[in-house]
Short mmCIF file of C-alpha atoms and ligand atoms in Angstrom, two decimals:
data_model
loop_
_atom_site.label_atom_id
_atom_site.label_comp_id
_atom_site.label_asym_id
_atom_site.label_seq_id
_atom_site.Cartn_x
_atom_site.Cartn_y
_atom_site.Cartn_z
CA MET A 124 1.47 27.66 3.94
CA THR A 125 2.68 24.39 2.48
CA ARG A 126 5.59 22.80 4.27
CA TYR A 127 8.07 20.70 2.33
CA TRP A 128 10.87 18.40 3.43
CA ASP A 129 12.79 18.87 0.19
CA ASN A 130 11.27 21.95 -1.43
CA LYS A 131 13.42 21.87 -4.57
CA SER A 132 12.83 18.21 -5.44
CA GLU A 133 9.16 18.19 -4.55
CA THR A 134 8.30 21.23 -6.70
CA LEU A 135 10.68 20.65 -9.62
CA ALA A 136 9.10 21.88 -12.89
CA ARG A 137 7.89 19.00 -15.08
CA PRO A 138 10.45 19.47 -17.89
CA ALA A 139 13.31 19.40 -15.38
CA LEU A 140 11.77 16.41 -13.60
CA THR A 141 11.39 14.49 -16.87
CA ALA A 142 14.98 15.29 -17.86
CA LEU A 143 16.18 14.10 -14.46
CA GLN A 144 14.20 10.87 -14.86
CA ALA A 145 15.72 10.24 -18.29
CA ALA A 146 19.26 10.76 -17.01
CA ARG A 147 18.65 8.52 -14.00
CA LEU A 148 17.00 5.86 -16.18
CA GLN A 149 20.05 5.74 -18.40
CA ALA A 150 22.34 5.49 -15.37
CA THR A 151 20.19 2.68 -13.95
CA VAL A 152 20.30 0.69 -17.21
CA ASP A 153 24.05 1.21 -17.32
CA ARG A 154 24.34 0.06 -13.72
CA VAL A 155 22.43 -3.21 -14.17
CA ALA A 156 24.03 -3.94 -17.55
CA THR A 157 27.43 -3.60 -15.91
CA HIS A 158 26.84 -5.32 -12.57
CA VAL A 159 23.91 -7.74 -12.88
CA PRO A 160 24.51 -10.63 -15.32
CA TRP A 161 20.81 -11.57 -15.29
CA TYR A 162 19.83 -8.10 -16.58
CA ARG A 163 22.84 -7.95 -18.91
CA GLU A 164 21.59 -11.05 -20.74
CA ARG A 165 18.04 -9.76 -21.00
CA LEU A 166 19.11 -6.34 -22.28
CA ALA A 167 21.44 -7.97 -24.80
CA ALA A 168 18.61 -10.21 -26.03
CA LEU A 169 16.55 -7.07 -26.72
CA ASP A 170 19.59 -5.33 -28.21
CA VAL A 171 19.31 -2.46 -25.70
CA ARG A 172 22.34 -0.54 -24.46
CA ALA A 173 22.38 2.30 -21.93
CA SER A 174 23.36 4.68 -24.74
CA ASN A 175 20.01 3.87 -26.44
CA ILE A 176 18.09 5.28 -23.46
CA ARG A 177 17.60 8.99 -24.14
CA SER A 178 14.10 9.76 -22.94
CA THR A 179 11.64 8.39 -20.42
CA ASP A 180 9.65 6.82 -23.31
CA ASP A 181 12.61 4.55 -23.95
CA VAL A 182 11.62 2.67 -20.78
CA ARG A 183 9.27 0.68 -23.04
CA ARG A 184 12.27 -0.93 -24.69
CA LEU A 185 13.31 -2.50 -21.39
CA PRO A 186 12.28 -5.96 -20.15
CA PHE A 187 9.73 -6.38 -17.36
CA THR A 188 10.79 -7.79 -13.99
CA THR A 189 8.22 -9.95 -12.21
CA ASN A 190 7.53 -11.34 -8.80
CA ALA A 191 8.60 -14.76 -10.13
CA ASP A 192 11.92 -13.30 -11.34
CA LEU A 193 12.66 -11.98 -7.85
CA ARG A 194 11.94 -15.37 -6.31
CA ALA A 195 14.06 -17.13 -8.94
CA GLN A 196 16.97 -14.75 -8.30
CA TYR A 197 16.78 -15.21 -4.51
CA PRO A 198 19.00 -14.67 -2.55
CA ASP A 199 21.31 -12.29 -4.42
CA GLY A 200 21.00 -12.77 -8.19
CA LEU A 201 19.92 -9.14 -8.69
CA LEU A 202 22.59 -7.58 -6.50
CA ALA A 203 24.43 -4.69 -8.24
CA VAL A 204 27.02 -3.98 -5.52
CA PRO A 205 29.64 -6.15 -3.80
CA ARG A 206 28.13 -7.92 -0.79
CA HIS A 207 30.12 -5.89 1.73
CA GLN A 208 28.29 -2.75 0.53
CA VAL A 209 24.93 -4.16 1.54
CA LEU A 210 23.82 -2.46 4.74
CA ARG A 211 20.45 -4.10 5.28
CA LEU A 212 18.36 -7.02 4.08
CA HIS A 213 14.58 -7.11 3.93
CA THR A 214 12.36 -9.77 2.49
CA SER A 215 8.96 -9.50 0.98
CA SER A 216 6.39 -11.89 2.33
CA GLY A 217 5.21 -14.66 0.13
CA THR A 218 2.36 -17.01 0.85
CA THR A 219 4.32 -19.99 -0.46
CA GLY A 220 7.87 -20.89 -1.38
CA LYS A 221 10.89 -18.64 -1.29
CA PRO A 222 10.61 -15.01 -0.21
CA LYS A 223 11.93 -12.12 -2.28
CA ALA A 224 15.17 -10.66 -0.93
CA ILE A 225 15.59 -6.87 -1.09
CA HIS A 226 19.09 -5.50 -0.50
CA PHE A 227 19.78 -1.94 0.63
CA SER A 228 23.09 -0.06 0.46
CA ARG A 229 23.77 2.85 2.82
CA GLN A 230 22.57 5.26 0.14
CA ASP A 231 19.40 3.17 -0.35
CA VAL A 232 18.61 3.28 3.37
CA ASP A 233 19.17 7.07 3.38
CA ASN A 234 16.99 7.56 0.30
CA ALA A 235 14.18 5.43 1.72
CA ALA A 236 14.24 7.43 4.96
CA GLY A 237 14.40 10.72 3.04
CA LEU A 238 11.37 9.85 0.91
CA MET A 239 9.47 8.78 4.03
CA ALA A 240 10.39 12.12 5.64
CA ARG A 241 8.97 13.92 2.60
CA CYS A 242 5.73 11.96 3.03
CA LEU A 243 5.40 12.68 6.74
CA VAL A 244 6.08 16.42 6.42
CA MET A 245 3.64 16.49 3.48
CA ALA A 246 0.97 15.07 5.81
CA GLY A 247 1.75 17.64 8.50
CA VAL A 248 4.15 15.79 10.82
CA THR A 249 6.73 17.90 12.66
CA ALA A 250 9.49 17.27 15.20
CA ALA A 251 6.87 17.81 17.91
CA ASP A 252 4.95 14.67 16.92
CA VAL A 253 4.97 11.30 18.67
CA VAL A 254 4.60 8.48 16.14
CA GLN A 255 3.39 5.11 17.43
CA ASN A 256 4.49 2.54 14.87
CA MET A 257 2.04 -0.37 15.05
CA MET A 258 3.41 -2.22 12.01
CA THR A 259 5.41 -5.43 12.26
CA TYR A 260 9.12 -4.88 12.86
CA GLY A 261 11.42 -7.42 11.27
CA LEU A 262 12.11 -8.60 7.75
CA PHE A 263 9.05 -6.70 6.51
CA THR A 264 9.98 -3.17 5.36
CA GLY A 265 6.81 -1.48 6.67
CA ALA A 266 7.87 -0.61 10.18
CA LEU A 267 11.58 0.13 9.76
CA VAL A 268 11.33 2.51 6.81
CA MET A 269 8.63 4.50 8.63
CA HIS A 270 10.76 4.43 11.78
CA TYR A 271 13.81 5.90 10.01
CA GLY A 272 11.71 8.47 8.16
CA ALA A 273 9.97 9.71 11.29
CA GLU A 274 13.29 9.98 13.12
CA LYS A 275 14.71 11.97 10.21
CA VAL A 276 11.89 14.49 10.66
CA GLY A 277 12.80 14.63 14.35
CA ALA A 278 9.57 13.11 15.65
CA MET A 279 9.69 10.77 18.62
CA VAL A 280 9.06 7.18 17.54
CA ILE A 281 7.46 4.52 19.72
CA PRO A 282 8.36 1.18 18.10
CA ALA A 283 5.28 -0.57 19.47
CA GLY A 284 4.80 -3.15 16.74
CA PRO A 285 1.34 -4.67 16.24
CA GLY A 286 -0.98 -6.34 18.69
CA ASN A 287 -1.39 -6.13 22.48
CA SER A 288 -4.06 -3.43 22.37
CA GLU A 289 -3.90 -2.87 26.13
CA ARG A 290 -0.23 -1.92 25.92
CA GLN A 291 -0.86 0.18 22.78
CA LEU A 292 -3.42 2.21 24.72
CA LEU A 293 -1.11 2.60 27.71
CA LEU A 294 1.67 3.95 25.46
CA MET A 295 -0.75 6.33 23.75
CA GLN A 296 -1.95 7.70 27.08
CA ASP A 297 1.42 7.97 28.80
CA PHE A 298 3.46 9.37 25.89
CA ARG A 299 0.69 11.45 24.27
CA THR A 300 0.95 9.75 20.87
CA THR A 301 -0.14 12.06 18.04
CA ALA A 302 0.28 9.84 14.97
CA LEU A 303 -0.26 6.16 14.23
CA HIS A 304 1.21 3.93 11.54
CA VAL A 305 -1.11 0.97 11.33
CA THR A 306 -2.89 -1.45 9.01
CA PRO A 307 -6.51 -0.49 8.33
CA SER A 308 -7.82 -3.77 9.77
CA TYR A 309 -5.94 -3.29 13.03
CA ALA A 310 -6.98 0.39 13.17
CA LEU A 311 -10.63 -0.69 13.08
CA TYR A 312 -10.06 -3.48 15.57
CA PHE A 313 -8.28 -1.05 17.89
CA ALA A 314 -11.12 1.48 17.59
CA GLY A 315 -13.47 -1.28 18.73
CA TYR A 316 -11.15 -2.02 21.64
CA LEU A 317 -11.18 1.64 22.71
CA ALA A 318 -14.97 1.69 22.57
CA SER A 319 -15.16 -1.49 24.70
CA ARG A 320 -12.92 0.19 27.31
CA GLY A 321 -15.00 3.37 27.32
CA VAL A 322 -12.12 5.41 25.88
CA ASP A 323 -13.18 8.33 23.69
CA PRO A 324 -10.11 9.10 21.55
CA ARG A 325 -11.17 12.73 21.00
CA ARG A 326 -11.51 13.34 24.72
CA ASP A 327 -8.93 11.00 26.22
CA LEU A 328 -6.08 10.76 23.68
CA ALA A 329 -3.89 13.19 21.71
CA LEU A 330 -4.19 11.40 18.34
CA ARG A 331 -4.33 13.63 15.27
CA ARG A 332 -3.20 11.54 12.30
CA ALA A 333 -2.97 7.96 11.13
CA PHE A 334 -1.02 6.57 8.20
CA ILE A 335 -2.48 3.40 6.84
CA GLY A 336 -1.36 0.97 4.19
CA ALA A 337 0.02 -2.55 3.63
CA GLU A 338 -3.36 -4.04 2.74
CA PRO A 339 -6.17 -2.97 0.41
CA TYR A 340 -9.06 -0.95 1.79
CA THR A 341 -11.73 1.42 0.57
CA GLU A 342 -12.55 5.10 1.00
CA GLU A 343 -15.42 4.06 3.29
CA THR A 344 -12.94 2.25 5.54
CA ARG A 345 -10.74 5.35 5.66
CA ARG A 346 -13.70 7.53 6.69
CA LYS A 347 -14.74 4.97 9.30
CA ILE A 348 -11.25 5.02 10.85
CA GLU A 349 -11.23 8.83 10.80
CA ASP A 350 -14.58 8.89 12.53
CA GLN A 351 -13.88 6.19 15.13
CA LEU A 352 -10.34 7.27 16.08
CA GLY A 353 -10.88 11.02 15.67
CA VAL A 354 -7.89 11.38 13.36
CA ARG A 355 -7.14 12.40 9.78
CA VAL A 356 -6.17 9.28 7.86
CA PHE A 357 -3.59 9.52 5.08
CA ASN A 358 -3.24 6.87 2.42
CA SER A 359 0.25 5.46 2.05
CA TYR A 360 1.56 3.35 -0.81
CA GLY A 361 4.70 1.31 -1.01
CA LEU A 362 6.09 -2.14 -1.57
CA SER A 363 9.21 -3.82 -0.30
CA GLU A 364 10.58 -4.21 -3.83
CA MET A 365 10.63 -0.37 -4.02
CA ASN A 366 12.03 0.42 -0.50
CA GLY A 367 8.79 -0.24 1.38
CA PRO A 368 6.46 2.60 2.42
CA GLY A 369 7.11 6.10 1.12
CA VAL A 370 6.75 5.46 -2.62
CA ALA A 371 3.54 7.52 -2.77
CA PHE A 372 1.62 9.32 -0.05
CA GLU A 373 -1.21 11.78 0.41
CA CYS A 374 -0.64 15.45 1.10
CA GLU A 375 -2.82 17.68 3.28
CA HIS A 376 -5.49 17.70 0.54
CA GLN A 377 -6.02 13.91 0.93
CA HIS A 378 -6.85 13.60 -2.75
CA GLY A 379 -4.56 11.11 -4.45
CA MET A 380 -1.04 10.01 -3.48
CA HIS A 381 1.97 11.92 -4.83
CA LEU A 382 4.39 9.41 -6.32
CA TRP A 383 8.02 10.47 -5.97
CA GLU A 384 8.88 10.56 -9.64
CA ASP A 385 12.50 11.63 -9.17
CA HIS A 386 13.12 8.20 -7.59
CA PHE A 387 10.61 6.00 -9.46
CA LEU A 388 9.57 5.96 -13.10
CA ALA A 389 5.94 4.85 -13.29
CA GLU A 390 3.92 3.32 -16.11
CA ILE A 391 0.34 2.06 -16.15
CA VAL A 392 -0.04 -1.03 -18.34
CA ASP A 393 -2.75 -3.47 -19.35
CA PRO A 394 -2.35 -6.28 -16.77
CA VAL A 395 -2.87 -8.96 -19.41
CA SER A 396 -1.03 -7.66 -22.48
CA GLY A 397 1.58 -5.49 -20.71
CA GLU A 398 0.89 -2.71 -23.24
CA PRO A 399 1.05 0.89 -21.94
CA LEU A 400 -2.34 2.48 -21.30
CA PRO A 401 -3.30 6.12 -21.98
CA ASP A 402 -3.04 8.58 -19.08
CA GLY A 403 -5.94 8.45 -16.68
CA THR A 404 -6.84 4.83 -17.55
CA SER A 405 -6.83 2.26 -14.77
CA GLY A 406 -4.31 -0.56 -15.10
CA GLU A 407 -1.34 -2.25 -13.46
CA LEU A 408 1.33 0.02 -11.98
CA VAL A 409 4.83 -0.76 -13.27
CA LEU A 410 7.78 0.89 -11.50
CA THR A 411 11.43 1.31 -12.44
CA THR A 412 13.80 2.39 -9.69
CA LEU A 413 15.83 5.49 -10.63
CA THR A 414 18.18 5.83 -7.67
CA ARG A 415 18.51 2.34 -6.19
CA GLU A 416 22.12 1.33 -5.77
CA ALA A 417 22.19 -2.21 -4.31
CA MET A 418 19.26 -3.67 -6.22
CA PRO A 419 17.87 -1.59 -9.09
CA LEU A 420 14.75 -3.03 -10.75
CA LEU A 421 13.59 -2.40 -14.30
CA ARG A 422 9.84 -2.23 -15.00
CA TYR A 423 8.74 -4.14 -11.92
CA ARG A 424 5.19 -5.47 -12.26
CA THR A 425 3.60 -4.40 -8.96
CA ARG A 426 0.27 -6.13 -9.75
CA ASP A 427 -1.44 -3.15 -8.09
CA ILE A 428 -4.33 -1.69 -10.06
CA THR A 429 -4.50 2.12 -10.10
CA ALA A 430 -4.49 5.18 -12.38
CA PHE A 431 -2.84 8.58 -12.45
CA MET A 432 -5.07 11.51 -11.54
CA PRO A 433 -5.15 14.39 -14.00
CA GLY A 434 -4.13 17.95 -13.17
CA LEU A 435 -1.94 19.60 -10.59
CA CYS A 436 -2.43 19.45 -6.84
CA ALA A 437 -3.10 22.63 -4.89
CA CYS A 438 -0.16 21.83 -2.59
CA GLY A 439 2.31 22.88 -5.30
CA ARG A 440 4.07 19.53 -5.65
CA THR A 441 4.71 18.61 -9.27
CA HIS A 442 4.85 14.84 -8.77
CA ARG A 443 1.77 13.16 -10.19
CA ARG A 444 -0.87 11.62 -7.95
CA LEU A 445 -1.98 8.00 -7.95
CA GLN A 446 -5.55 7.04 -7.22
CA ARG A 447 -6.08 4.66 -4.35
CA ILE A 448 -5.16 1.09 -5.21
CA THR A 449 -8.42 -0.53 -6.29
CA GLY A 450 -7.15 -4.09 -6.27
CA ARG A 451 -4.32 -6.39 -7.12
CA SER A 452 -4.29 -8.03 -10.49
CA ASP A 453 -3.79 -11.36 -8.73
CA ASP A 454 -6.53 -10.75 -6.09
CA MET A 455 -9.06 -10.71 -8.86
CA LEU A 456 -11.72 -13.35 -8.37
CA ILE A 457 -13.67 -14.88 -11.19
CA VAL A 458 -17.09 -15.97 -9.96
CA ARG A 459 -19.65 -17.27 -12.42
CA GLY A 460 -17.61 -15.76 -15.20
CA VAL A 461 -17.58 -12.28 -13.65
CA ASN A 462 -14.28 -10.56 -12.75
CA LEU A 463 -14.45 -8.88 -9.37
CA TYR A 464 -12.22 -7.61 -6.60
CA PRO A 465 -12.81 -8.16 -2.85
CA GLN A 466 -12.48 -4.38 -2.43
CA GLN A 467 -15.74 -3.89 -4.34
CA ILE A 468 -17.51 -6.04 -1.77
CA GLU A 469 -15.85 -4.20 1.10
CA ARG A 470 -16.99 -0.87 -0.33
CA VAL A 471 -20.63 -1.96 -0.23
CA LEU A 472 -20.36 -3.44 3.26
CA MET A 473 -18.63 -0.43 4.78
CA ALA A 474 -21.29 1.91 3.37
CA THR A 475 -24.08 -0.09 5.05
CA PRO A 476 -25.27 1.15 8.47
CA GLY A 477 -25.46 -1.48 11.20
CA ILE A 478 -22.52 -3.45 9.82
CA GLY A 479 -19.22 -3.96 11.66
CA HIS A 480 -15.80 -3.96 10.04
CA ASN A 481 -15.02 -7.66 9.77
CA TYR A 482 -16.17 -9.89 6.93
CA LEU A 483 -15.17 -13.09 5.20
CA ILE A 484 -15.81 -14.17 1.61
CA THR A 485 -16.03 -17.92 1.05
CA LEU A 486 -16.19 -19.46 -2.39
CA SER A 487 -17.35 -23.05 -2.43
CA GLY A 488 -19.02 -25.78 -4.44
CA LEU A 489 -19.66 -24.75 -8.00
CA ASP A 490 -19.07 -21.01 -7.81
CA GLU A 491 -21.20 -20.32 -4.73
CA MET A 492 -20.25 -17.15 -2.89
CA THR A 493 -21.06 -16.68 0.79
CA ILE A 494 -20.23 -13.48 2.61
CA GLN A 495 -20.23 -13.53 6.39
CA VAL A 496 -20.49 -10.09 7.89
CA GLU A 497 -20.29 -9.04 11.51
CA LEU A 498 -23.03 -6.84 12.86
CA ALA A 499 -21.98 -3.61 14.53
CA GLU A 500 -22.02 -3.63 18.35
CA ALA A 501 -25.32 -1.77 18.37
CA GLY A 502 -26.50 -3.23 15.08
CA PHE A 503 -29.12 -5.69 16.35
CA ASP A 504 -32.33 -4.55 17.99
CA GLY A 505 -33.52 -8.08 18.76
CA GLN A 506 -35.99 -8.15 15.87
CA VAL A 507 -35.25 -11.13 13.64
CA GLU A 508 -37.19 -9.72 10.69
CA HIS A 509 -34.91 -6.67 10.69
CA LEU A 510 -31.93 -8.99 10.27
CA VAL A 511 -33.59 -10.77 7.40
CA GLN A 512 -34.33 -7.43 5.73
CA LEU A 513 -30.75 -6.25 6.24
CA GLN A 514 -29.39 -9.47 4.72
CA ALA A 515 -31.60 -9.09 1.68
CA ARG A 516 -30.67 -5.43 1.31
CA ILE A 517 -26.93 -6.20 1.39
CA ALA A 518 -27.30 -9.07 -1.10
CA GLU A 519 -29.17 -6.80 -3.48
CA LYS A 520 -26.62 -3.96 -3.19
CA LEU A 521 -23.83 -6.45 -3.84
CA ARG A 522 -25.61 -7.83 -6.88
CA ALA A 523 -25.80 -4.29 -8.27
CA GLU A 524 -22.09 -3.71 -7.63
CA ILE A 525 -20.50 -7.03 -8.60
CA LEU A 526 -23.22 -8.56 -10.81
CA VAL A 527 -23.21 -11.74 -8.73
CA LYS A 528 -25.73 -12.29 -5.94
CA PRO A 529 -23.98 -13.85 -2.96
CA ARG A 530 -25.49 -15.52 0.08
CA VAL A 531 -25.15 -13.06 2.99
CA GLU A 532 -24.88 -14.30 6.57
CA LEU A 533 -24.96 -11.79 9.40
CA VAL A 534 -23.00 -12.94 12.43
CA PRO A 535 -22.67 -11.45 15.93
CA PRO A 536 -19.90 -8.88 16.59
CA ALA A 537 -16.38 -10.26 17.17
CA THR A 538 -17.10 -13.79 15.94
CA LEU A 539 -15.07 -13.87 12.71
CA PRO A 540 -11.31 -14.49 12.97
CA VAL A 541 -9.31 -11.31 13.58
CA SER A 542 -5.82 -10.75 12.28
CA GLU A 543 -3.43 -8.20 13.66
CA GLY A 544 -1.31 -8.25 10.54
CA LYS A 545 -2.74 -8.47 7.05
CA ALA A 546 -6.38 -9.50 7.04
CA ARG A 547 -7.40 -12.67 5.22
CA ARG A 548 -10.68 -11.90 3.48
CA VAL A 549 -11.17 -14.66 0.93
CA ILE A 550 -11.33 -18.43 1.32
CA ASP A 551 -11.59 -20.29 -1.96
CA GLN A 552 -12.77 -23.89 -1.53
CA ARG A 553 -14.20 -24.33 -5.00
CA GLN A 554 -13.74 -27.66 -6.64
CA LEU A 555 -13.52 -26.53 -10.22
ZN1 LIG B 54 -0.69 17.64 -3.06
#
């Protein structure tokens, strides 16, 4: 039998859900028009008033909000409550320049935890679980929102943070950890660590589930983590601008991530033109917050590429499902005139026997692509000609997938740089 955290909200009939979205959209537009001068000016320029917003389709009349807007309005240009009502500050990491500041009111913190609780119960977590949170605690939303959500469900949380694999293992053994929250790259690294210590997770640990997110990865990577850690892996989607994790999550069927549509209004648009795309088409996810109090955002351009899945899920939830994120519109590489995403390369590598989990894409010279790939621990039998054949096979499979034939270099296990946070997969040194 399906277990829900919030039965009524999670199974709300579509017409009622759409009506709720429309009412909340109007309230959100009213809120920002009243309290955020930056939005007030933009809405006035488009001649949009809250009273014009009657249906969810009216979202298309609203202005987009971009990553650059959030940076420009740092630290509090988008705040819709007096400062003393802000309960918590998070920032979203940026590679350069100013971060993006995300403000939470008490209600925002409660909502974020409540949505996370929905996700965890949906994936089978109960008060009897022990959740080891291996994400970075701090300004990043990833760890804290999961922490609050798991506590709301009544699970015991171990705020381990990332890194220090020896201590992670000790905690798992001594406190019988049942669920992990971890980045996919660290999950794979940790699985390798367990193997090197002779620990068989199925025999020696109590792990049953892992929740992974925060960086792009493929279905092959998910299956690899499931296999190596002996857990069921659930895809998790979120971004700091929308609370952090808990925006969309997989249910027990592990087939698409339910997006909580009573709190977020989603559109899929053409990443270049910004025009809405028909249902089922892949494009950039655009989200409008429907319940955010301290910092509502209209039509935020997530830059994540995905599509809605058709049909209803067998779990009974009425909230639509997102496909896995296939890339970020700004991760897209253009090599020899061909558009490609690093995730396409990862998919090929992870499906190749004998290959480890770490790889690095280097672009250099005039559009030369070199992919260094680690061999699996038992991937080399000492025969050099087998390596040469494997290299050629990978290069050919990649050419079929991405239409560009890269140079492939196989390197010994554990020789490429390892990150315990977000993995860096692409180095672009082209002089174009
Ligand atoms: Zn479902």
